[in-house]
mmCIF file of C-alpha atoms in Angstrom:
data_model
loop_
_atom_site.group_PDB
_atom_site.id
_atom_site.type_symbol
_atom_site.label_atom_id
_atom_site.label_comp_id
_atom_site.label_asym_id
_atom_site.label_seq_id
_atom_site.Cartn_x
_atom_site.Cartn_y
_atom_site.Cartn_z
ATOM 1 C CA LEU A 1 1.890 6.483 3.653
ATOM 2 C CA VAL A 2 1.876 7.696 0.068
ATOM 3 C CA LEU A 3 -0.680 6.018 -2.196
ATOM 4 C CA GLY A 4 0.268 6.287 -5.850
ATOM 5 C CA LYS A 5 -1.020 5.132 -9.236
ATOM 6 C CA SER A 6 -0.807 1.413 -8.650
ATOM 7 C CA ASP A 7 -1.583 -0.771 -5.666
ATOM 8 C CA THR A 8 1.793 0.110 -4.207
ATOM 9 C CA VAL A 9 2.130 1.923 -0.897
ATOM 10 C CA TYR A 10 5.249 3.967 -0.214
ATOM 11 C CA TYR A 11 6.030 4.877 3.352
ATOM 12 C CA TYR A 12 8.587 6.474 5.588
ATOM 13 C CA ASN A 13 8.933 7.148 9.297
ATOM 14 C CA GLY A 14 9.322 10.595 10.714
ATOM 15 C CA GLN A 15 10.507 13.359 8.460
ATOM 16 C CA LEU A 16 11.254 12.775 4.796
ATOM 17 C CA LYS A 17 14.930 13.183 3.925
ATOM 18 C CA LEU A 18 15.205 14.816 0.532
ATOM 19 C CA ALA A 19 18.964 14.596 -0.036
ATOM 20 C CA HIS A 20 19.901 12.300 -2.931
ATOM 21 C CA ASP A 21 20.597 8.701 -1.838
ATOM 22 C CA SER A 22 19.439 9.417 1.685
ATOM 23 C CA ASN A 23 15.697 9.296 1.546
ATOM 24 C CA ASN A 24 14.179 6.823 3.920
ATOM 25 C CA ILE A 25 11.347 5.597 1.709
ATOM 26 C CA MET A 26 10.216 2.000 1.633
ATOM 27 C CA ARG A 27 7.580 0.202 -0.410
ATOM 28 C CA THR A 28 4.870 -2.307 0.421
ATOM 29 C CA ASN A 29 1.440 -3.375 -0.839
ATOM 30 C CA PHE A 30 -2.060 -3.956 0.519
ATOM 31 C CA SER A 31 -1.564 -7.617 1.462
ATOM 32 C CA ASP A 32 -1.847 -8.939 5.012
ATOM 33 C CA ASP A 33 1.951 -9.262 5.007
ATOM 34 C CA GLY A 34 2.297 -5.760 3.589
ATOM 35 C CA LEU A 35 0.519 -2.713 4.935
ATOM 36 C CA ARG A 36 -1.336 -4.592 7.677
ATOM 37 C CA LYS A 37 1.817 -6.173 9.076
ATOM 38 C CA LEU A 38 3.632 -2.842 8.903
ATOM 39 C CA VAL A 39 0.908 -1.011 10.818
ATOM 40 C CA LEU A 40 0.437 -3.794 13.379
ATOM 41 C CA ASP A 41 4.190 -3.877 14.051
ATOM 42 C CA ARG A 42 4.318 -0.108 14.525
ATOM 43 C CA ASN A 43 1.169 0.023 16.681
ATOM 44 C CA HIS A 44 2.272 -2.564 19.256
ATOM 45 C CA TYR A 45 1.895 -0.190 22.238
ATOM 46 C CA VAL A 46 -1.820 0.328 21.575
ATOM 47 C CA LEU A 47 -2.433 -3.308 20.681
ATOM 48 C CA ASN A 48 -0.871 -4.495 23.950
ATOM 49 C CA SER A 49 -3.042 -2.030 25.888
ATOM 50 C CA ILE A 50 -6.148 -3.183 24.045
ATOM 51 C CA LYS A 51 -5.315 -6.848 24.657
ATOM 52 C CA ALA A 52 -5.089 -6.272 28.424
ATOM 53 C CA LEU A 53 -8.297 -4.268 28.345
ATOM 54 C CA GLN A 54 -10.055 -6.982 26.308
ATOM 55 C CA GLU A 55 -9.008 -9.608 28.872
ATOM 56 C CA GLN A 56 -10.509 -7.511 31.675
ATOM 57 C CA HIS A 57 -13.696 -7.012 29.673
ATOM 58 C CA ASP A 58 -13.974 -10.728 28.896
ATOM 59 C CA ALA A 59 -13.575 -11.518 32.605
ATOM 60 C CA HIS A 60 -16.437 -9.045 33.326
ATOM 61 C CA LYS A 61 -14.118 -6.795 35.343
ATOM 62 C CA VAL A 62 -14.891 -3.810 33.092
ATOM 63 C CA ALA A 63 -18.367 -2.658 32.057
ATOM 64 C CA ASP A 64 -19.194 -2.228 28.361
ATOM 65 C CA THR A 65 -19.396 1.564 28.550
ATOM 66 C CA THR A 66 -16.130 1.785 30.473
ATOM 67 C CA TYR A 67 -14.504 -0.598 27.998
ATOM 68 C CA SER A 68 -15.540 1.610 25.046
ATOM 69 C CA ARG A 69 -14.223 4.728 26.767
ATOM 70 C CA LEU A 70 -10.904 3.073 27.685
ATOM 71 C CA LEU A 71 -10.560 1.651 24.170
ATOM 72 C CA ASP A 72 -10.886 5.154 22.691
ATOM 73 C CA LYS A 73 -8.375 6.436 25.240
ATOM 74 C CA ALA A 74 -5.845 3.705 24.346
ATOM 75 C CA GLU A 75 -6.124 4.452 20.614
ATOM 76 C CA GLY A 76 -5.601 8.165 21.263
ATOM 77 C CA ASN A 77 -2.689 7.757 23.693
ATOM 78 C CA LYS A 78 0.358 9.955 23.109
ATOM 79 C CA TYR A 79 2.438 6.833 22.356
ATOM 80 C CA ALA A 80 -0.066 5.579 19.798
ATOM 81 C CA LEU A 81 0.826 5.443 16.124
ATOM 82 C CA PHE A 82 -0.181 8.471 14.061
ATOM 83 C CA VAL A 83 -0.471 7.753 10.337
ATOM 84 C CA VAL A 84 -0.586 10.353 7.579
ATOM 85 C CA ILE A 85 -2.149 8.959 4.408
ATOM 86 C CA LYS A 86 -1.180 10.968 1.339
ATOM 87 C CA THR A 87 -2.944 10.756 -1.998
ATOM 88 C CA ASP A 88 -2.600 12.420 -5.380
ATOM 89 C CA THR A 89 -4.850 12.736 -8.410
ATOM 90 C CA ASN A 90 -3.728 9.315 -9.660
ATOM 91 C CA THR A 91 -4.611 7.436 -6.467
ATOM 92 C CA LYS A 92 -7.402 4.921 -6.942
ATOM 93 C CA TYR A 93 -10.402 5.523 -4.700
ATOM 94 C CA ILE A 94 -10.464 1.845 -3.700
ATOM 95 C CA ASN A 95 -6.911 2.163 -2.346
ATOM 96 C CA VAL A 96 -7.923 5.084 -0.155
ATOM 97 C CA VAL A 97 -10.747 2.942 1.218
ATOM 98 C CA ARG A 98 -8.340 0.025 1.711
ATOM 99 C CA ALA A 99 -5.877 2.219 3.626
ATOM 100 C CA LEU A 100 -8.659 3.585 5.841
ATOM 101 C CA ASP A 101 -9.929 0.045 6.454
ATOM 102 C CA GLU A 102 -6.444 -0.983 7.574
ATOM 103 C CA MET A 103 -6.419 1.869 10.098
ATOM 104 C CA ASN A 104 -9.619 0.481 11.632
ATOM 105 C CA ILE A 105 -8.487 -3.148 11.505
ATOM 106 C CA CYS A 106 -5.179 -2.275 13.193
ATOM 107 C CA ASN A 107 -6.773 -0.038 15.848
ATOM 108 C CA VAL A 108 -5.080 3.138 14.648
ATOM 109 C CA GLY A 109 -7.093 5.905 16.259
ATOM 110 C CA LYS A 110 -5.000 8.787 14.962
ATOM 111 C CA TYR A 111 -4.644 9.264 11.224
ATOM 112 C CA SER A 112 -5.184 11.939 8.632
ATOM 113 C CA LEU A 113 -5.806 12.023 4.900
ATOM 114 C CA ILE A 114 -3.963 14.767 2.988
ATOM 115 C CA ASP A 115 -2.695 15.581 -0.499
ATOM 116 C CA ALA A 116 0.716 14.284 -1.500
ATOM 117 C CA THR A 117 3.321 16.971 -2.109
ATOM 118 C CA ASP A 118 5.806 17.520 -4.919
ATOM 119 C CA ASP A 119 8.489 16.271 -2.521
ATOM 120 C CA ASP A 120 6.563 13.016 -2.128
ATOM 121 C CA ALA A 121 6.501 12.607 -5.922
ATOM 122 C CA LYS A 122 10.253 13.273 -6.101
ATOM 123 C CA MET A 123 10.839 10.755 -3.341
ATOM 124 C CA ILE A 124 8.905 8.075 -5.210
ATOM 125 C CA GLU A 125 10.807 8.783 -8.430
ATOM 126 C CA ASP A 126 14.109 8.540 -6.540
ATOM 127 C CA TYR A 127 12.961 5.240 -5.079
ATOM 128 C CA LYS A 128 12.026 3.888 -8.504
ATOM 129 C CA GLN A 129 15.379 4.930 -9.997
ATOM 130 C CA THR A 130 17.267 3.363 -7.113
ATOM 131 C CA HIS A 131 15.250 0.132 -7.381
ATOM 132 C CA ASN A 132 15.243 -0.254 -11.171
ATOM 133 C CA GLY A 133 11.827 1.249 -11.845
ATOM 134 C CA LYS A 134 9.920 -0.800 -9.274
#
């Protein structure tokens, strides 16, 4: 995720492709149908594991302490989503908080907060040019 000046969130999966007309950047916002939906869709493996675990806990088949330990394990699983949140000097503090809140809401246990790179800025400019400044 790359958080920029506005309330827009740019994102890409895997490695950024820097060749002209080939970058894999997309854009969303902080709405429930935006960033939250994106993260929930990508984190389905963990969410399915947590749902099964929650059902066992609700049926009193798993103790509270065991449930907490297994919940942490599910969020840290090797198949779990790992999100890198990138910010620059123009990123609003509230948007950083919103992105971190979404990680908690969507049960993302593996994420990091780092500085955006010059390549990220170029990618966003390419996206804006390709999409008429949006």
